[in-house]
Coordinates of C-alpha atoms in Angstrom, one line a residue:
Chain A
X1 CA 2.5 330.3 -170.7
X2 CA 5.4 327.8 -171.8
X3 CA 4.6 325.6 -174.8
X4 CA 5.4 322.5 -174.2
X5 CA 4.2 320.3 -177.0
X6 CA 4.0 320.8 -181.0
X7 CA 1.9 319.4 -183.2
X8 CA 2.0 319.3 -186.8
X9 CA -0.2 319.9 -189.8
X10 CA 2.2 317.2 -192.4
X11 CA 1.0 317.7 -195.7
X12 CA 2.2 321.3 -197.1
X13 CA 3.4 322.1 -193.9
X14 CA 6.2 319.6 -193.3
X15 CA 6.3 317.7 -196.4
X16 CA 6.0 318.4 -200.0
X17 CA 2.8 316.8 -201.5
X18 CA 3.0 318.4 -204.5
X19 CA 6.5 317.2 -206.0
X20 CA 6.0 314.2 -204.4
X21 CA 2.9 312.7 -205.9
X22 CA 3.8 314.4 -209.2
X23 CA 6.8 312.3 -209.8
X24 CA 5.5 309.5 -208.4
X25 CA 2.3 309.9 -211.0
X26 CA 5.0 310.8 -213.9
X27 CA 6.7 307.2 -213.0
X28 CA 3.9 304.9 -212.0
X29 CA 1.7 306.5 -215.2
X30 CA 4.6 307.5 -218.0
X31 CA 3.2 304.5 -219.8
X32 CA -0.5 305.3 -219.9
X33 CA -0.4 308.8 -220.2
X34 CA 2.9 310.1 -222.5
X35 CA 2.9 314.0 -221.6
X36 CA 0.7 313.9 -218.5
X37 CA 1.4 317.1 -216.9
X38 CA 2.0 315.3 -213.4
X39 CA 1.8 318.9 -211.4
X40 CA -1.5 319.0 -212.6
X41 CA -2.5 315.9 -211.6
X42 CA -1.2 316.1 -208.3
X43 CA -3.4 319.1 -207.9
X44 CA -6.4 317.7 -209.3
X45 CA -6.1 315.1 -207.4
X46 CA -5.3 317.1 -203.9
X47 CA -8.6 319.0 -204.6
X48 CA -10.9 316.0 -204.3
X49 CA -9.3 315.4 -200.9
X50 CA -11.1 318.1 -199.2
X51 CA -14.5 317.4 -200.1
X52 CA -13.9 313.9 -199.6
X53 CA -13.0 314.2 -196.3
X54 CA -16.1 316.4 -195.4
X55 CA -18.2 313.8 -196.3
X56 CA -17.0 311.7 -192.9
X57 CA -17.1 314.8 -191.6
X58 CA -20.5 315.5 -191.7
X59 CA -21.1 312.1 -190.3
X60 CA -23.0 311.4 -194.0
X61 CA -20.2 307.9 -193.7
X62 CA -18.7 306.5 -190.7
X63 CA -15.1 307.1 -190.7
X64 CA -12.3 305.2 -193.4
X65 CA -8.9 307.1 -193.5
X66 CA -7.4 308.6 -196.0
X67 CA -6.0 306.0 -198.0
X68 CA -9.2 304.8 -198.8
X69 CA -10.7 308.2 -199.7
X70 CA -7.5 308.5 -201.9
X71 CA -8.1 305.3 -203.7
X72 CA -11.6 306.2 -203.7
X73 CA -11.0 309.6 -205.7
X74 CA -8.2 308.4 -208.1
X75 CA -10.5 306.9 -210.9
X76 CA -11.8 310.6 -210.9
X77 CA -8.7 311.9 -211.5
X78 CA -7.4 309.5 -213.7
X79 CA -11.5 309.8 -215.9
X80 CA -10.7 313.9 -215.8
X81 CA -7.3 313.6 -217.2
X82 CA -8.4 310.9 -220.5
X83 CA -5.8 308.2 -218.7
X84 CA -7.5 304.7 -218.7
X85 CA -6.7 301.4 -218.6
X86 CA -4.5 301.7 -215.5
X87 CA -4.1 298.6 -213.7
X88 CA -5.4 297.9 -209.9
X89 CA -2.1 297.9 -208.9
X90 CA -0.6 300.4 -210.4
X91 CA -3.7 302.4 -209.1
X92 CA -2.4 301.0 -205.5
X93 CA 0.7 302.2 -206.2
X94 CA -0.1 305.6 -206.9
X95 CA -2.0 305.6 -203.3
X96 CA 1.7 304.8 -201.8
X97 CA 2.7 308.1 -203.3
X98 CA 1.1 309.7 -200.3
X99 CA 3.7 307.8 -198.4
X100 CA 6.7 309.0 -200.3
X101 CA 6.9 312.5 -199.8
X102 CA 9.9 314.2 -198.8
X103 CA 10.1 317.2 -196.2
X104 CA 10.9 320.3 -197.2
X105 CA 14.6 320.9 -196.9
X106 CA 14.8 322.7 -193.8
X107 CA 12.5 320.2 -191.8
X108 CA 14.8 317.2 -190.5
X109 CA 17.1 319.3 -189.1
X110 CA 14.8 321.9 -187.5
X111 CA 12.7 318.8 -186.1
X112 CA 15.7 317.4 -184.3
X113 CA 16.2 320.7 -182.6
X114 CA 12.3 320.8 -181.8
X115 CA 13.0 317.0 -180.0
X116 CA 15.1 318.8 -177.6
X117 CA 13.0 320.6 -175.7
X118 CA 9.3 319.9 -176.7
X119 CA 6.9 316.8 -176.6
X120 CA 6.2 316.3 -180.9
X121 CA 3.5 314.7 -182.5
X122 CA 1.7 315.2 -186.1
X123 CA -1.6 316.2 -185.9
X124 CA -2.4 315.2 -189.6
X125 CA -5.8 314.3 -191.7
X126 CA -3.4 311.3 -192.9
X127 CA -3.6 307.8 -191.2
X128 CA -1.3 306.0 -188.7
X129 CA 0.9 304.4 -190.9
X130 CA 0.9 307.0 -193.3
X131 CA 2.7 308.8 -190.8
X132 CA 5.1 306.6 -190.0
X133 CA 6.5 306.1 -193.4
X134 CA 6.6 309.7 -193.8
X135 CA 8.6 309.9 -190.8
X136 CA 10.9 307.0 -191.1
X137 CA 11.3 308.4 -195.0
X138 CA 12.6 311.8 -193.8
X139 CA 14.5 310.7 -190.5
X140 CA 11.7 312.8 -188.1
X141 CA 11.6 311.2 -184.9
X142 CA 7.8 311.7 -183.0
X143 CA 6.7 310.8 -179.2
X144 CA 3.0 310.1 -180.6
X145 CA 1.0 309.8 -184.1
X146 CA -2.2 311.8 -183.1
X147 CA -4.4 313.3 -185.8
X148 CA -7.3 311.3 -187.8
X149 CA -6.3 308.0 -187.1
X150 CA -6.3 308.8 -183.2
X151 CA -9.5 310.3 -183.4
X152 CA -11.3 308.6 -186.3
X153 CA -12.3 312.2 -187.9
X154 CA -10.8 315.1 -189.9
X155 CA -9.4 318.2 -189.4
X156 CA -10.9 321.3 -188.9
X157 CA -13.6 318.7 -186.1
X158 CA -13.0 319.7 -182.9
X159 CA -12.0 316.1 -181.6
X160 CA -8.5 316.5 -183.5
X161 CA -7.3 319.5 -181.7
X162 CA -9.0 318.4 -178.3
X163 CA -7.6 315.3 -178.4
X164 CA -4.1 316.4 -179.2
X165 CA -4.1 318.3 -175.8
X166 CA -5.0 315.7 -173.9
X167 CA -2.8 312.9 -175.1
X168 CA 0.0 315.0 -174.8
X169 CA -2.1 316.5 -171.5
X170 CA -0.4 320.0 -171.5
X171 CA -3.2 323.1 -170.9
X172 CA -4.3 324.1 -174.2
X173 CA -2.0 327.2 -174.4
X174 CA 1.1 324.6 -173.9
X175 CA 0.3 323.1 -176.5
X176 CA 1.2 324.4 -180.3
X177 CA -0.5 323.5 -183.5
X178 CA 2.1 324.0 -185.8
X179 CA 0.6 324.5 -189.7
X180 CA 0.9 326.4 -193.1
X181 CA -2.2 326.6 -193.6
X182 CA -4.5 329.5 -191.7
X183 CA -7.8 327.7 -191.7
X184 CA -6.5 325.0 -189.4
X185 CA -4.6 327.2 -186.9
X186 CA -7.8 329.1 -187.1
X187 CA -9.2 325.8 -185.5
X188 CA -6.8 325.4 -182.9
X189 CA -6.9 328.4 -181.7
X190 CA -10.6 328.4 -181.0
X191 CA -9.8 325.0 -178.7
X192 CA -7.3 327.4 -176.9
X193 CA -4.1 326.1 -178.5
X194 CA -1.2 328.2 -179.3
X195 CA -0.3 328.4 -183.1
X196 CA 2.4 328.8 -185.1
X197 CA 2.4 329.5 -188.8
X198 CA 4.7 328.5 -191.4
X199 CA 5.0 330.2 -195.1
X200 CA 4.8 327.4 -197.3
X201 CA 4.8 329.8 -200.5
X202 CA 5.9 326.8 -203.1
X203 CA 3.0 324.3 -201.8
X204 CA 0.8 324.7 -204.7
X205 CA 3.5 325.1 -207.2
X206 CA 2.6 327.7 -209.8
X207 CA -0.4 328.2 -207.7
X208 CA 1.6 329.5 -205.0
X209 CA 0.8 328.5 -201.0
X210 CA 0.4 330.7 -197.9
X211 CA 3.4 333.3 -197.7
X212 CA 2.1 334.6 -194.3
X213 CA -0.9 333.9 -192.0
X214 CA -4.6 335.3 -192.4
X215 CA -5.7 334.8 -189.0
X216 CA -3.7 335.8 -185.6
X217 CA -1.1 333.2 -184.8
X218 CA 1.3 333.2 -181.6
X219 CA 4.2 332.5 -183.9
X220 CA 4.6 333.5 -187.7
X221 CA 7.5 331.6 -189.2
X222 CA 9.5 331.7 -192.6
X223 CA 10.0 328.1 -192.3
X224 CA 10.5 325.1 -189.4
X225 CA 14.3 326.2 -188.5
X226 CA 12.9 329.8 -188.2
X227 CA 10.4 328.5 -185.8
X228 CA 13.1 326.4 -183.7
X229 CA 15.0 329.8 -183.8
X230 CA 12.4 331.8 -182.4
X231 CA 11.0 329.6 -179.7
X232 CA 14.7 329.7 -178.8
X233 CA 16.0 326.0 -179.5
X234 CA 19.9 325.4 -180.1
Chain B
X1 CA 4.8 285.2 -193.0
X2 CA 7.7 287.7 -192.3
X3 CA 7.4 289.5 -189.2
X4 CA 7.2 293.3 -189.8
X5 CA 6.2 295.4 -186.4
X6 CA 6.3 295.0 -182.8
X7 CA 3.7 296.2 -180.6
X8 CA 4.9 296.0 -176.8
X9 CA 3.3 295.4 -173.7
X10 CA 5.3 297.9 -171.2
X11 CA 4.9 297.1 -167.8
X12 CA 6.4 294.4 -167.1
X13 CA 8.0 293.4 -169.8
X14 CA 9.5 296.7 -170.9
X15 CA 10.0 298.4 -167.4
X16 CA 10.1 297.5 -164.1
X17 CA 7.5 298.6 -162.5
X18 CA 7.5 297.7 -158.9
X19 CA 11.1 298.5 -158.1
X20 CA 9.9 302.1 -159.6
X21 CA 6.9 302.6 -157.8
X22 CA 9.0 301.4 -154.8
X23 CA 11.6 304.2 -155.7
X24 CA 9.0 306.8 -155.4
X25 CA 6.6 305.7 -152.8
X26 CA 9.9 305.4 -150.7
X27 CA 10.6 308.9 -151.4
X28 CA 7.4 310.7 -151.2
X29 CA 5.4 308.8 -147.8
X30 CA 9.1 308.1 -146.0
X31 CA 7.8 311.3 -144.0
X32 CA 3.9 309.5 -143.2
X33 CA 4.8 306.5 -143.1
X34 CA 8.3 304.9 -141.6
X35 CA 9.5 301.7 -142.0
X36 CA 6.9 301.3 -145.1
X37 CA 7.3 298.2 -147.4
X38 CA 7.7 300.0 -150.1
X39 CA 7.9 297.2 -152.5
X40 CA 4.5 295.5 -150.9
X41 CA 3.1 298.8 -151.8
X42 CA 3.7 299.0 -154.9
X43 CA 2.3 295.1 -155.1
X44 CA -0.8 296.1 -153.7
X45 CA -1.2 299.3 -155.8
X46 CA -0.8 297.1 -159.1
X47 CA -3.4 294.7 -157.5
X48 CA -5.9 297.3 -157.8
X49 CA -5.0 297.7 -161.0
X50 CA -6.6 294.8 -163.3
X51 CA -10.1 295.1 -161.1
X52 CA -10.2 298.9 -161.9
X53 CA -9.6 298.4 -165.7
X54 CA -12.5 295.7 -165.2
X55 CA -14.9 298.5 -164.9
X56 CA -14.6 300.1 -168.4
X57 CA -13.9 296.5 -169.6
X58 CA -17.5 295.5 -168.8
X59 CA -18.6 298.9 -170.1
X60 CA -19.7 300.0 -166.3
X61 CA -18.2 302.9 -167.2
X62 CA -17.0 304.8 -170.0
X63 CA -13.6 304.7 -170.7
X64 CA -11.3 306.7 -168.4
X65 CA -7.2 306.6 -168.9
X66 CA -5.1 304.8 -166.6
X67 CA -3.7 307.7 -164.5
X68 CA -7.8 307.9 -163.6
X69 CA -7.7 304.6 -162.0
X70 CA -4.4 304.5 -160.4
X71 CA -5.9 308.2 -158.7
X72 CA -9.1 306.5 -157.6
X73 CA -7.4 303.1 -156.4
X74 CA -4.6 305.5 -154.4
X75 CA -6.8 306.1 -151.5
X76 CA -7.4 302.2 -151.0
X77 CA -3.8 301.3 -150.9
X78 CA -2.8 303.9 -148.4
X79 CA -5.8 303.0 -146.0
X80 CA -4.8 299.5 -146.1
X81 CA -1.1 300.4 -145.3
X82 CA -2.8 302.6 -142.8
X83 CA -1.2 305.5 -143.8
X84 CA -3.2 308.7 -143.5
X85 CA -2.9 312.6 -144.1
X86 CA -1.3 312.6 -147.6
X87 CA -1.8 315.5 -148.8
X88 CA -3.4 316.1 -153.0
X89 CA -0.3 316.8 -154.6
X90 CA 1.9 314.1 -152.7
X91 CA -0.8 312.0 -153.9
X92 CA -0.4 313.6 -157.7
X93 CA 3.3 312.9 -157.4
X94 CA 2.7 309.3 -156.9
X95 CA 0.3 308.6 -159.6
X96 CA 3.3 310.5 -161.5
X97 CA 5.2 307.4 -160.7
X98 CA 4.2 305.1 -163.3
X99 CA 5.1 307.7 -166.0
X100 CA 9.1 307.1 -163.9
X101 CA 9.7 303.6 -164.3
X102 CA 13.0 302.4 -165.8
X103 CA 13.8 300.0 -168.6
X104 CA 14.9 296.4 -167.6
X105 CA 18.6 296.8 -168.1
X106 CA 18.8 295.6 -172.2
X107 CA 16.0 297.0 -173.3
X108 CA 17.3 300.4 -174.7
X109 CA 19.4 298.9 -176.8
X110 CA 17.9 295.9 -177.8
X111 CA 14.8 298.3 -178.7
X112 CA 17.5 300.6 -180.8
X113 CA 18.1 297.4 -182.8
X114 CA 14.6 295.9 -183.2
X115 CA 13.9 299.3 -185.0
X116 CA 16.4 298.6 -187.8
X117 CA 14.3 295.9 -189.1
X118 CA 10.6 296.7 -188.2
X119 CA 8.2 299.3 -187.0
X120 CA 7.6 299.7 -183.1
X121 CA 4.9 300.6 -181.1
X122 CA 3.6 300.5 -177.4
X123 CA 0.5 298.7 -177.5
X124 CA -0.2 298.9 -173.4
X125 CA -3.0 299.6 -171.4
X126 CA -1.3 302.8 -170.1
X127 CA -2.1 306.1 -171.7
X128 CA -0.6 308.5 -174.4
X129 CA 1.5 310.7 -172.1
X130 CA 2.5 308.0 -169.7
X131 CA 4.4 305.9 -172.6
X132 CA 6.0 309.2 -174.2
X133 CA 7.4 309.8 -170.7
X134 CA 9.0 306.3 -170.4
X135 CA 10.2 306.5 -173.6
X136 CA 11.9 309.9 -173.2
X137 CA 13.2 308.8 -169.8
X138 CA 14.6 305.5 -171.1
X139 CA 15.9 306.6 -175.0
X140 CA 13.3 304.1 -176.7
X141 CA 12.3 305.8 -180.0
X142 CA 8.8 304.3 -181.0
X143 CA 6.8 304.8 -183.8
X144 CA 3.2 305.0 -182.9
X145 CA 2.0 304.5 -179.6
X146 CA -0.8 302.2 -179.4
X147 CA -2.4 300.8 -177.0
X148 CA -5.6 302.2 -174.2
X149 CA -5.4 306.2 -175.3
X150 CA -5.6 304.4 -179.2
X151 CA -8.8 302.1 -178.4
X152 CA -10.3 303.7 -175.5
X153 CA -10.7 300.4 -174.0
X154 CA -8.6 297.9 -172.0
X155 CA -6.6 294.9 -173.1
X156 CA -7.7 292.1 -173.5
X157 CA -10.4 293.6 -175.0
X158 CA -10.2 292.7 -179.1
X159 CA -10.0 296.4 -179.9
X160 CA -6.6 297.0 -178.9
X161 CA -5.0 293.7 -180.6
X162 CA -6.8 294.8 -184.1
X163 CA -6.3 298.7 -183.9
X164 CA -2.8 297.5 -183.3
X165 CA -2.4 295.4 -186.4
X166 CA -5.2 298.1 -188.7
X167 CA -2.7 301.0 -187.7
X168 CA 0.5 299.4 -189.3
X169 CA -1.3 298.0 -192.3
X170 CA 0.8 294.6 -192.2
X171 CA -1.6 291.4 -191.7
X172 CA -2.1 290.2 -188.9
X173 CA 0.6 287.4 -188.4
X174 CA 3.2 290.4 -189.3
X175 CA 2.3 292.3 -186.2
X176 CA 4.2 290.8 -183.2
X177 CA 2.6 291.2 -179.8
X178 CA 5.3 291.4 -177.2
X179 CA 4.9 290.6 -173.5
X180 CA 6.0 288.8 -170.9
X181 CA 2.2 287.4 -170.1
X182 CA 0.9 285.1 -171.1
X183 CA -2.7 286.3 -171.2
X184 CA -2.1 289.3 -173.5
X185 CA -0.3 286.8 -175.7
X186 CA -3.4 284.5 -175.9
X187 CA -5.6 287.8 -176.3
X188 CA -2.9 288.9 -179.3
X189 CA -2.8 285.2 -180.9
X190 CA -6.4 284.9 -180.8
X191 CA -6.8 287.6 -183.5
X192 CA -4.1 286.5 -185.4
X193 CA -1.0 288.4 -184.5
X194 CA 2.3 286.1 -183.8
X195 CA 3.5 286.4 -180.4
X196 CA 6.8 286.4 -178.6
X197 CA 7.6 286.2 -174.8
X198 CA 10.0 287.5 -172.7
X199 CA 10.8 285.8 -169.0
X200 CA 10.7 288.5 -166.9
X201 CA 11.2 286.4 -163.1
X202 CA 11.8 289.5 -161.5
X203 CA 8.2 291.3 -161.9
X204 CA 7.0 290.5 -158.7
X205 CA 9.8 290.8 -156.7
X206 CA 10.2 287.9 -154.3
X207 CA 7.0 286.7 -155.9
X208 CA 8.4 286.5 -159.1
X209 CA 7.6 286.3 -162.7
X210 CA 6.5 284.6 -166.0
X211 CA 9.4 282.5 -166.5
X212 CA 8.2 281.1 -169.9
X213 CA 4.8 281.0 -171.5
X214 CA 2.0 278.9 -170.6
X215 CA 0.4 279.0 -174.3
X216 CA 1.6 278.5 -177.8
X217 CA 4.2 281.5 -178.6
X218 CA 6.0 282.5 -181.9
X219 CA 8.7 283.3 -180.0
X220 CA 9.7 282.9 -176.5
X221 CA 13.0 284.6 -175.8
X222 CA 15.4 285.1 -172.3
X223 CA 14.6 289.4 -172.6
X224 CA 14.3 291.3 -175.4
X225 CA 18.2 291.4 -176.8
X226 CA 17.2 287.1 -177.0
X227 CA 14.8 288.5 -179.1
X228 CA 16.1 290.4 -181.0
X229 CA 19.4 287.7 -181.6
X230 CA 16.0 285.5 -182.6
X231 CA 15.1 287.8 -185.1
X232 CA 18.3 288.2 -186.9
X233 CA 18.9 291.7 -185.5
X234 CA 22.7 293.1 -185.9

């Protein structure tokens, strides 16, 4: 079967979370917290996403996207690290970090390539918006913004992958989740999409990232150009 | 208030849609039907069109996309034309006609310059798939699509005008409904958003078009390069 659409897991797999809300934290919070190890932070603060998420996700809260579960989580992060006194809007500034990531290096280019012969969309647990400043940021051009704003859920809930398909309204094995992370292909697979895997092995900084896929994937990639190499794009 | 996206109505005031519906009807019943008016067809397809919408509207029904309706309402318009023995995948071809309509003439590259200055997105009652299509066919790069396969529901319905404005984050009176109707401008201005207006007086055909709004605009502009002069756009 042809694949005919991609979507895209964005954090880790397309853009770099890690660097990005690190030096956004060492800028916004430099003042309140000389010698904040900003890495750190960033990771700290990634690991509360997760588990706030699942929280809409077991339908304990009706759904709020991202950038309130962010803003929700910071004084958390913030409490566990000894920083107080941080202003509200310094605190809303350092929920815009999330919309100033850059790609990895690879990823404008390879996307333009991807444009050329398939349908693209991000598939993403961040909102609409979020998206679109990503995008704009990094010069990726999408047809659609599905994901959790389009279905008002998170990823791994079946409505994100089923709704992918049919917006784009490819058969499932047209349509390609695209994602560094096995857990989510995992997902997508199991609605009958095709997957393709990316080795992210720098997402978690020291902590490494996924260097190869756990689960079976229809494509296993070194990086987005590999991808656009293999499926046979110019 | 500055004005920072656009959310477009599309047929109509982005594409033509009758002289493309013409095209194809043309094209695929010339062999069951000679002589057809192929332009009075398409008029009496779109007739159908607001009534069907009416039933998820109401709530009748649960909310089915737009491709649904123009396949239900297909039958109608051929018995009234009296044309008979279409076959199922003529019929599929022509409900594949609204994702084959072409941009009024300065649209592409109006659009290209409107997206210098803010964010763009279809906010139409036509689904997902059928705006990436006219987009891709006619070089507008968008970036959301909003609109039906968003809310689920139909405009006028208040869903779409606020999902519009909650997916870019901007306030209300920064998100700029654009259409050349004057009822989905009243919809849009009654939840806050500004409006602008485009005179489209070929719409109908021989029956014409909105020349100008009826109601209070923000805007009302010649097409959408007026627009875009109005807005300051190089």
């Amino acid at each position: 079967m042809t694949i005919r659409a991609l979507v895209f897991d964005v954090f880790g797999t397309l853009v770099d979370w890690r660097s990005g809300v690190a030096r956004e934290a060492q800028r916004l919070l430099s003042a309140h917290a000389p010698g904040l190890d900003a890495g750190a932070f960033a990771d700290a603060w990634r690991g509360r996403y997760d588990p706030s998420m699942e929280t809409v996700r077991s339908g304990a809260r009706p759904f709020v996207d991202l950038d309130t579960l962010q803003t929700e989580s910071l004084p958390e992060v913030l409490a566990a690290f000894g920083i107080s006194g941080v202003p509200e809007t310094v605190r809303a500034e350092l929920v815009q970090a999330w919309h100033r990531l850059d790609a990895w290096p690879e990823v404008p280019a390879a996307m333009a390539r991807l444009r050329e012969r398939f349908l693209l969309a991000p598939n993403s647990n961040g909102p609409v918006r979020l998206m679109v400043d990503l995008a704009r940021r990094n010069g990726l051009i999408f047809d659609a913004v599905l994901g959790a704003g389009y279905s008002r859920d998170y990823k791994p809930k079946p409505a994100l992958y089923r709704d992918a398909v049919a917006a784009f309204g490819f058969a499932p094995e047209e349509t390609m989740m695209v994602a560094a992370h096995s857990n989510d292909l995992a997902a997508a697979a199991s609605h009958g999409l095709a997957t393709a895997h990316l080795a992210r092995p720098s997402e978690h900084g020291p902590a490494g990232g996924e260097t190869a896929p756990s689960v079976p994937v229809t494509y296993a990639a070194r990086d987005l150009a590999d991808l656009a190499d293999q499926l046979g794009c110019h």
